[in-house]
Short mmCIF file of C-alpha atoms and ligand atoms in Angstrom, two decimals:
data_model
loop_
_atom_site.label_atom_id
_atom_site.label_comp_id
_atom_site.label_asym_id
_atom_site.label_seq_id
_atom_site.Cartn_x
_atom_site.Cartn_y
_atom_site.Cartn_z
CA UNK A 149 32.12 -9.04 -5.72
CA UNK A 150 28.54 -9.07 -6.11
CA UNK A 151 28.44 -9.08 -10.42
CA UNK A 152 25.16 -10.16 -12.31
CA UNK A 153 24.94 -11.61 -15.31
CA UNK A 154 24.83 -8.06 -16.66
CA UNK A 155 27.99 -6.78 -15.61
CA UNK A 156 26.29 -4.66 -12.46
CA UNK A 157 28.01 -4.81 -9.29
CA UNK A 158 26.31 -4.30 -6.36
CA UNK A 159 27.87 -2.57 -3.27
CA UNK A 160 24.84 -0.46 -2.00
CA UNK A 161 23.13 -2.81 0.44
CA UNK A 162 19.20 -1.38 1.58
CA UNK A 163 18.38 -2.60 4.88
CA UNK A 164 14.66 -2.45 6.42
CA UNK A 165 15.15 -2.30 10.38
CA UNK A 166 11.34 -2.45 10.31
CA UNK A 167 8.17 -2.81 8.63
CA UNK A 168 6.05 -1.21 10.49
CA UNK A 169 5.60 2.66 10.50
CA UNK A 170 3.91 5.62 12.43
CA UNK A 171 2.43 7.42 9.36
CA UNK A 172 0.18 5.56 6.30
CA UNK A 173 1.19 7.64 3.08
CA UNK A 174 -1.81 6.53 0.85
CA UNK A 175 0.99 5.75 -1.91
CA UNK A 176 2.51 3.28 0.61
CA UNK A 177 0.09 1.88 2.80
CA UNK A 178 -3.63 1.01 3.49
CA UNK A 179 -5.31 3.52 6.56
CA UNK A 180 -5.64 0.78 8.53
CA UNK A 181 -2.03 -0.41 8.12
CA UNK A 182 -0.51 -4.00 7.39
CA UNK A 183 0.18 -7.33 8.90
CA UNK A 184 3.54 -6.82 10.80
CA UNK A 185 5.65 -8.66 10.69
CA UNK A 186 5.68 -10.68 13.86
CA UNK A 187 9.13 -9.85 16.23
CA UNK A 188 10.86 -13.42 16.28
CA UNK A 189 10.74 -12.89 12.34
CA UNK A 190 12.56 -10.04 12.65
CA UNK A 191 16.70 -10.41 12.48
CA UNK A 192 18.26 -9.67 15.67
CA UNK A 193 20.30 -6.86 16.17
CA UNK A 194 23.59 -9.56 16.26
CA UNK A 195 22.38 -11.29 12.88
CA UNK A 196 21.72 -8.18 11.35
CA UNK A 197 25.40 -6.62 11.86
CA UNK A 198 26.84 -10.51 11.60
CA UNK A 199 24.96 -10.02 7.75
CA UNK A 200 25.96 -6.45 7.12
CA UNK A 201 29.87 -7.24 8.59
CA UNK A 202 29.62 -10.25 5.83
CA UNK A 203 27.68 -7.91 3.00
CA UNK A 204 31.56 -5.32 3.84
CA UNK A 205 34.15 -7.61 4.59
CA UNK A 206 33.72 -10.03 1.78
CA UNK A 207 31.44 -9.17 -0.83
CA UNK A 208 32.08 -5.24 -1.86
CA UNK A 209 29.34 -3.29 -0.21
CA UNK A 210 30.71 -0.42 0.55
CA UNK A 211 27.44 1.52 1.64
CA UNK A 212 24.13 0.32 4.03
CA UNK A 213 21.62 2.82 4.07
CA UNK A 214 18.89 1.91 6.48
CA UNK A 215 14.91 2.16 6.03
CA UNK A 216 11.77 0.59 6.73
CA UNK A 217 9.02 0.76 7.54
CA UNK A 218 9.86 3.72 9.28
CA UNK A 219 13.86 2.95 10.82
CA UNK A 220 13.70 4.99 13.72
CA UNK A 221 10.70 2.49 15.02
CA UNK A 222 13.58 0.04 15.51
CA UNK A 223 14.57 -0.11 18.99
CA UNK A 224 18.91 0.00 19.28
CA UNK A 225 19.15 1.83 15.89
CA UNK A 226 21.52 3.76 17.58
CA UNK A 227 23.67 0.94 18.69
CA UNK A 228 23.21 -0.74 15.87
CA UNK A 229 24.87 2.36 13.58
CA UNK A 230 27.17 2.66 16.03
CA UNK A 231 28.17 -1.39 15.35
CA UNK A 232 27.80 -1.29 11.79
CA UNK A 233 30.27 2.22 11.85
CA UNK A 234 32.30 -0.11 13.73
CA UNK A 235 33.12 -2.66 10.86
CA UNK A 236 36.09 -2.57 8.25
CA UNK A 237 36.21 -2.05 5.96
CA UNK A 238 33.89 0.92 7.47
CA UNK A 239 30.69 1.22 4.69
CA UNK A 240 29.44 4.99 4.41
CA UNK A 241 25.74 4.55 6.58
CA UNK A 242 23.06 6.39 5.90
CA UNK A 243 19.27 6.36 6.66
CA UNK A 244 15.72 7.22 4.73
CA UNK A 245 13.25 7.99 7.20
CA UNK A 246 10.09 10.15 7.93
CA UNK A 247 11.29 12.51 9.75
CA UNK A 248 9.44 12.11 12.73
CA UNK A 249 11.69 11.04 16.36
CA UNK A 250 14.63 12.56 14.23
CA UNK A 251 14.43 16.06 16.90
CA UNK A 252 15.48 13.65 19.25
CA UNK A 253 17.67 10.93 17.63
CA UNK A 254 19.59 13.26 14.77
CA UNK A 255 22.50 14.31 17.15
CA UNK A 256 22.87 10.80 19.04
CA UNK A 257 22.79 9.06 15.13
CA UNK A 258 25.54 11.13 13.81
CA UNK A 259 27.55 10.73 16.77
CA UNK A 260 26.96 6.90 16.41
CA UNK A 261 28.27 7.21 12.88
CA UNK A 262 25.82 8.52 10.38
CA UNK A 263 26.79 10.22 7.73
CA UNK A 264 24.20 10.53 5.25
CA UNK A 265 20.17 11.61 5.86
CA UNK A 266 17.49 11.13 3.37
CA UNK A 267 13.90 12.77 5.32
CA UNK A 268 10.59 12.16 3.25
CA UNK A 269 9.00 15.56 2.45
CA UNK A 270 5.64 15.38 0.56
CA UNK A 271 4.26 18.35 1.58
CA UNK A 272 4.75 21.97 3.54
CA UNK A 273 0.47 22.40 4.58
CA UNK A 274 -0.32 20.76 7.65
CA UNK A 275 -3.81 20.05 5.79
CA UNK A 276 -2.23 18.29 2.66
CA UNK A 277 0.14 16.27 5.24
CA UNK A 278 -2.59 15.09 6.98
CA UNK A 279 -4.42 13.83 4.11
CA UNK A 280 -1.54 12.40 2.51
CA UNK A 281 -0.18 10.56 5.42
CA UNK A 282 -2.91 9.85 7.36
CA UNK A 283 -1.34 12.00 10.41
CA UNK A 284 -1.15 15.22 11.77
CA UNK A 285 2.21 15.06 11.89
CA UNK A 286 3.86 18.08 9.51
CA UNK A 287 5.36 19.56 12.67
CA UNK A 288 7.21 16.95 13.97
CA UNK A 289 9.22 16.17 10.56
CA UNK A 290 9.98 20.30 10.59
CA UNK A 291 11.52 19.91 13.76
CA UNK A 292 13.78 16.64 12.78
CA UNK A 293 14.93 18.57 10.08
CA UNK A 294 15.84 21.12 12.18
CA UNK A 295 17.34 18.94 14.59
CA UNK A 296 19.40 17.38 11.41
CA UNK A 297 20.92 20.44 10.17
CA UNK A 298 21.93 21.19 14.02
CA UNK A 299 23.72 17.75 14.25
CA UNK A 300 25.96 18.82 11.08
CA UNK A 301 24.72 15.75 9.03
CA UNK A 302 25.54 16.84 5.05
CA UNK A 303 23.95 16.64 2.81
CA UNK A 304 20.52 16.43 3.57
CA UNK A 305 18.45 15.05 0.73
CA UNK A 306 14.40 15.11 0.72
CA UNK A 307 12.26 12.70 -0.55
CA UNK A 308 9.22 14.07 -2.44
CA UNK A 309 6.73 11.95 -4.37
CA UNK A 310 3.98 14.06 -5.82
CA UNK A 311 0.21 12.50 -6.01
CA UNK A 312 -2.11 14.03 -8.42
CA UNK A 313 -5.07 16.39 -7.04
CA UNK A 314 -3.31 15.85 -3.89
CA UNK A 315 0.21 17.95 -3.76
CA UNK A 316 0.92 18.04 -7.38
CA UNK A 317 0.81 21.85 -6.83
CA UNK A 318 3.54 22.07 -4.51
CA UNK A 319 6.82 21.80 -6.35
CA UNK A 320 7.47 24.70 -6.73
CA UNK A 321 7.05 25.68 -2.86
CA UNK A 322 9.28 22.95 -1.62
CA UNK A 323 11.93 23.28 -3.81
CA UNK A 324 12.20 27.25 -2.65
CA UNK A 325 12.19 25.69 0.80
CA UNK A 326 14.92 23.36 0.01
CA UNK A 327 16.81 25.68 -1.63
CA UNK A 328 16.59 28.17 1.16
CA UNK A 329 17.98 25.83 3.42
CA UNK A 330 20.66 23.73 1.77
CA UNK A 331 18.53 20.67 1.39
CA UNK A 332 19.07 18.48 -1.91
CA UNK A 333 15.13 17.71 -3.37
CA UNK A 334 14.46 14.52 -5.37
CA UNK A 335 11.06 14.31 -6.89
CA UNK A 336 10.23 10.59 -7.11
CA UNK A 337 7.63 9.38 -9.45
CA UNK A 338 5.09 7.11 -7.36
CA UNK A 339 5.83 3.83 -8.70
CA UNK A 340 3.17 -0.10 -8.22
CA UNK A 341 4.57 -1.04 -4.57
CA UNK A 342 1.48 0.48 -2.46
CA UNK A 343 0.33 -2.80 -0.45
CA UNK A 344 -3.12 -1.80 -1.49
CA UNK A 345 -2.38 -1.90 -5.36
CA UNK A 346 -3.87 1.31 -5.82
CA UNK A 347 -1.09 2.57 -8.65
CA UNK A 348 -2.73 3.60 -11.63
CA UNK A 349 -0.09 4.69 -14.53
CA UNK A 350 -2.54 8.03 -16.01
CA UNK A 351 -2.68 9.18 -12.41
CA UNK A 352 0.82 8.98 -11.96
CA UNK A 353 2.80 12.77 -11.84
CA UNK A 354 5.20 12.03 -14.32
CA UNK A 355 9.10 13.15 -14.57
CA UNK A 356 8.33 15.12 -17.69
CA UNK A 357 5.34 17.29 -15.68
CA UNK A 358 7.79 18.10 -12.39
CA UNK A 359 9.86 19.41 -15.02
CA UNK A 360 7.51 21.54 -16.92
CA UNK A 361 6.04 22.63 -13.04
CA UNK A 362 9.72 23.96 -11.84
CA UNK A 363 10.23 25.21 -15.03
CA UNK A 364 7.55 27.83 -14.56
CA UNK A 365 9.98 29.36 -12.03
CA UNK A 366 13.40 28.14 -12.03
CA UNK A 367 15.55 27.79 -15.39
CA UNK A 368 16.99 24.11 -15.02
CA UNK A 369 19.68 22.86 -17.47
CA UNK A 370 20.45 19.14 -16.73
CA UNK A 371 23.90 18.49 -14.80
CA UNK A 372 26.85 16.75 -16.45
CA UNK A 373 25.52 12.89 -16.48
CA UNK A 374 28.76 12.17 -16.18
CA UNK A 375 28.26 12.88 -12.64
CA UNK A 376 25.26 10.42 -11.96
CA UNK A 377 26.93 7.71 -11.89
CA UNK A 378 24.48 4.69 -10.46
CA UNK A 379 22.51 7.38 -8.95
CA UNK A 380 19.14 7.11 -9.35
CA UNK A 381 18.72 10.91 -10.00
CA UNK A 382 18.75 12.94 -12.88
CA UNK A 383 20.43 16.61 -11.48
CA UNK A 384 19.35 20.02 -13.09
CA UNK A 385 20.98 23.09 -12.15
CA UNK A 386 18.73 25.81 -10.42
CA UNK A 387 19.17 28.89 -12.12
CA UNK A 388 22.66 28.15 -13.12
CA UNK A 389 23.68 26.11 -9.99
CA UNK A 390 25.27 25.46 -7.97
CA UNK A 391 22.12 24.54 -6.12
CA UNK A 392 20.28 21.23 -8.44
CA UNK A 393 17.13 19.69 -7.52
CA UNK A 394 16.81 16.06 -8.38
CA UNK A 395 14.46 13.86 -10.82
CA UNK A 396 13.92 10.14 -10.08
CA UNK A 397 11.70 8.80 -12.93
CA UNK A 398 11.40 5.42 -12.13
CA UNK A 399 8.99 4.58 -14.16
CA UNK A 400 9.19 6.70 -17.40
CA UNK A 401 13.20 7.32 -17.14
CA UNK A 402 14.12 3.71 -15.53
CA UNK A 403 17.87 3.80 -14.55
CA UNK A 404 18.13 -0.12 -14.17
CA UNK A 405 20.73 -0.61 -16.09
CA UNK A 406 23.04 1.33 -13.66
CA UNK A 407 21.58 -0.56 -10.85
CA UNK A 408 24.11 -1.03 -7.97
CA UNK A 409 21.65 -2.39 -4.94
CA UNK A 410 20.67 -5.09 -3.06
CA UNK A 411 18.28 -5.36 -0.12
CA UNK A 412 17.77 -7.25 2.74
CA UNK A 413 14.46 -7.15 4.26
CA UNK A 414 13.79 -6.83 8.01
CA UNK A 415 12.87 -10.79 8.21
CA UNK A 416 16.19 -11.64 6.58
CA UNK A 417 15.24 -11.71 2.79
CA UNK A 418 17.55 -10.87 0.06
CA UNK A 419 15.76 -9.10 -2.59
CA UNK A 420 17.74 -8.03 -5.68
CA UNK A 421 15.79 -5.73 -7.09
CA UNK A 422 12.47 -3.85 -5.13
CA UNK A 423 10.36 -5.23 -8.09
CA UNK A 424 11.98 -8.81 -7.73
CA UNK A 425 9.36 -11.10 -7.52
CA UNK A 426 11.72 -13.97 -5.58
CA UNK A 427 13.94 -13.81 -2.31
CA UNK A 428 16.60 -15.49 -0.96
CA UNK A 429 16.13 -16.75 2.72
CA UNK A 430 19.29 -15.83 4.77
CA UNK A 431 16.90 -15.62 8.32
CA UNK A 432 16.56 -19.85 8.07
CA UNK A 433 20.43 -20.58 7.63
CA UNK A 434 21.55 -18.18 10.11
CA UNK A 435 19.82 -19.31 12.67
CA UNK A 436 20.69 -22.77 11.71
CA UNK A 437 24.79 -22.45 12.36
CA UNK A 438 25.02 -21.57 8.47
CA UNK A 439 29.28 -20.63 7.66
CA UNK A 440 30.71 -17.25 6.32
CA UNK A 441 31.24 -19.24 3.02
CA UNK A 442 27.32 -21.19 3.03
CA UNK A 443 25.97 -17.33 3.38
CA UNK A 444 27.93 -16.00 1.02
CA UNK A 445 27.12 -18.40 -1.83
CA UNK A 446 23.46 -17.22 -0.89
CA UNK A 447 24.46 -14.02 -1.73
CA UNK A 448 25.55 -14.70 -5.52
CA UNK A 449 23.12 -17.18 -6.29
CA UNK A 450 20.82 -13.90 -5.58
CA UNK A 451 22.54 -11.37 -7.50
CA UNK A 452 23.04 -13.84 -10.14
CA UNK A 453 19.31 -14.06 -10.64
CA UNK A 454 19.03 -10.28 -10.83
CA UNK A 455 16.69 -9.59 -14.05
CA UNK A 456 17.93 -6.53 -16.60
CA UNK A 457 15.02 -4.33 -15.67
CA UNK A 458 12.12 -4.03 -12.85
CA UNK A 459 9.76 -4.38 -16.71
CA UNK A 460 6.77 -1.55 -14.79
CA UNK A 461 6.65 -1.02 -18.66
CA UNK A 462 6.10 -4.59 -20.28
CA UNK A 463 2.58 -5.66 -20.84
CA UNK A 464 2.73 -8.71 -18.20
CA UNK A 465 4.26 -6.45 -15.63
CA UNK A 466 3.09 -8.22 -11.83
CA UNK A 467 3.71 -6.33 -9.02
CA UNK A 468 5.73 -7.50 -6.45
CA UNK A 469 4.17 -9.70 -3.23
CA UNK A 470 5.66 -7.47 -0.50
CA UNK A 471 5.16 -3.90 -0.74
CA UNK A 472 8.00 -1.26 -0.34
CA UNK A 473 7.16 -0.24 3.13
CA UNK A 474 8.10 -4.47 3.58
CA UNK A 475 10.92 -4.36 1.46
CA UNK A 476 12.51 -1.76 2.41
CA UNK A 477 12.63 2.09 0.16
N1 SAM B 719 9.49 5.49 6.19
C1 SAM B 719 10.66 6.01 5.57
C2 SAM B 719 10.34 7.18 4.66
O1 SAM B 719 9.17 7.39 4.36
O2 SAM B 719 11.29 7.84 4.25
C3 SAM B 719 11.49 4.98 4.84
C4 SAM B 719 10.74 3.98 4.00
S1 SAM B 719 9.87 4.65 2.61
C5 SAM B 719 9.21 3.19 1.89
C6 SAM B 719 11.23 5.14 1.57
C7 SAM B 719 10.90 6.11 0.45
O3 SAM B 719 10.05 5.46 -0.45
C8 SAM B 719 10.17 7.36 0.91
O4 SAM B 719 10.85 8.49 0.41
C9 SAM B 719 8.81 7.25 0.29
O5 SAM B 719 8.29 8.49 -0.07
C10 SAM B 719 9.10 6.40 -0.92
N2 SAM B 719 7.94 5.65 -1.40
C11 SAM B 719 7.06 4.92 -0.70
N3 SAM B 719 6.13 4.37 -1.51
C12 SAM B 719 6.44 4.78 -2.75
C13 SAM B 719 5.87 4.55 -4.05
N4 SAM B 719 4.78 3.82 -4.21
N5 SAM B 719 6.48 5.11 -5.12
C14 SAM B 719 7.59 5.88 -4.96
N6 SAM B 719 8.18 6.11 -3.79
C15 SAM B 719 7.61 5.59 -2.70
FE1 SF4 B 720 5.66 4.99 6.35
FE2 SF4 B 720 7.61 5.71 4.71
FE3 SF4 B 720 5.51 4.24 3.81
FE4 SF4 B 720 5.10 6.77 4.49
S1 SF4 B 720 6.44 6.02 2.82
S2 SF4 B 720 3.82 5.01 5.11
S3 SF4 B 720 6.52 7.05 6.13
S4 SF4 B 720 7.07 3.58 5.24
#
């Protein structure tokens, strides 16, 4: 089992397929984009499910979501879901993604094996998308939602983070869309992994704010926290419930102590926390004939490393080298 120093066990393993993407949310990414990172970096679809098949069969992950960089970039994703599904002890799979490609790929994912969907929602204005991600591309995420909620995938969870004078006034709105629908909302606070280190703590929309927003329309009492679990989200009942939207204060609510994660990058680099400021190469032994038992030990020396807290609060906080869209979300 994968158990730090701090009696955490990992078994939720994040893996970025990609770091490149099709949009450039300004709390992500530069206009112009980023270095990618160049193909023969990347793992290969055979090292990635060799990695994953060890991550199941030997170390306790029992779930892989997916991301990026934007996952449905990665060519195969399909077979590669489908190979992952394949493993046993089978891990639940699930994917974060923009939306956009998902009108075409939701029904051939979930038949591969998906069973879990997280779609990034900032905004419902085609005007506000646009200036938040750089692209005019509001419709097409509409119609992969659509397209989810036709393939059967449940839940579906949406991804908001909320960026002041920018859609800060749009709570409200999308959680009446999300209700309307079925969808699960989580609010994320925007936290310092934008590649352009553009994060400034004042202008940040805090937990406490979303709160007071809803709040204006919806009576919220919080949901038994007996019920979170490692999971990242606060839940508050919408008028009662059973409907709950969801709170992920990451910065002013930190949940580290809970932590159950690990990530591998797209180039092969176990991270243990997003904020962790070291990897561990697993790209460089694979490809040199590295054993089952030589990865694995790469594995613990990692999560043995993993510090209590990602410290965004403590004075000589340094933001991490790689930013999330490189890490993996
Ligand atoms: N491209 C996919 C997407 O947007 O869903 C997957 C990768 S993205 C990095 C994963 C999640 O991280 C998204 O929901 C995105 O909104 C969120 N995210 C990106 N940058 C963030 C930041 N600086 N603070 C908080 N969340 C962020
Ligand atoms: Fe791309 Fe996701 Fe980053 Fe937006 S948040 S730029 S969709 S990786």
């Amino acid at each position: 089992m994968l158990t730090d120093h701090f009696g955490r066990t990992a078994t939720d393993l994040r893996v970025s397929l990609t770091d490149r993407c099709n949009l450039r949310c300004s709390y992500c990414m530069p206009a112009e984009g980023l270095q990618w990172l160049p193909r023969p970096e990347l793992l290969t679809d055979d090292e990635l499910v060799r990695v994953i098949g060890l991550a199941v069969g030997r170390l306790g992950i029992t779930e892989v979501r997916f991301t990026g960089g934007e996952p449905l970039l990665r060519r195969g994703l399909t077979e590669i879901v489908a190979r992952v599904a394949a493993l046993r002890p089978r891990p639940e799979i699930s994917l974060t993604t923009n939306g956009i490609g998902l009108e075409r790929l939701a029904a051939p994912l979930r038949a591969a094996g998906l069973d879990r969907i997280n779609v990034s929602l900032d905004t419902l204005t085609p005007e506000v998308f646009e200036r938040l991600a750089r692209r005019d591309r509001l419709a097409d995420v509409l119609a992969g939602l659509a397209a989810v909620a036709k393939a059967g995938l449940n839940p579906i969870k949406i991804n908001t983070v909320l960026m002041r004078d920018v859609n800060d006034h749009e709570p409200v709105a999308l959680l009446r869309f999300c209700l309307e629908r079925g969808y699960q909302l989580r609010f994320i606070e925007q936290m310092p992994l934008d590649a352009q280190h553009g994060w400034r703590r004042a202008e940040m929309v805090t937990a406490d704010e979303i709160l007071a927003a809803l709040s204006v329309e919806f009576t919220l009492t919080p949901d038994d926290p007996a019920d979170r679990g490692s999971a990242p989200a606060e839940a508050f009942l919408v008028n009662g419930g059973p409907a709950s939207v969801g709170i992920i204060g990451s910065v002013t609510r930190p949940f580290c102590g809970a932590c159950d994660r690990i990530r591998l990058t797209a180039d092969g680099q176990l991270r243990n926390c997003l904020f962790a400021r070291e990897e561990n190469d697993l790209r460089t032994p694979l490809r040199a004939g590295a054993s089952d038992d030589e990865l694995a030990a790469r594995w613990m020396r990692c999560i043995q490393a993993k510090l209590p807290g990602h410290g965004i609060n403590d004075p000589g906080f340094l933001q991490p080298t790689r930013p999330m869209s490189a890490i993996g979300g």
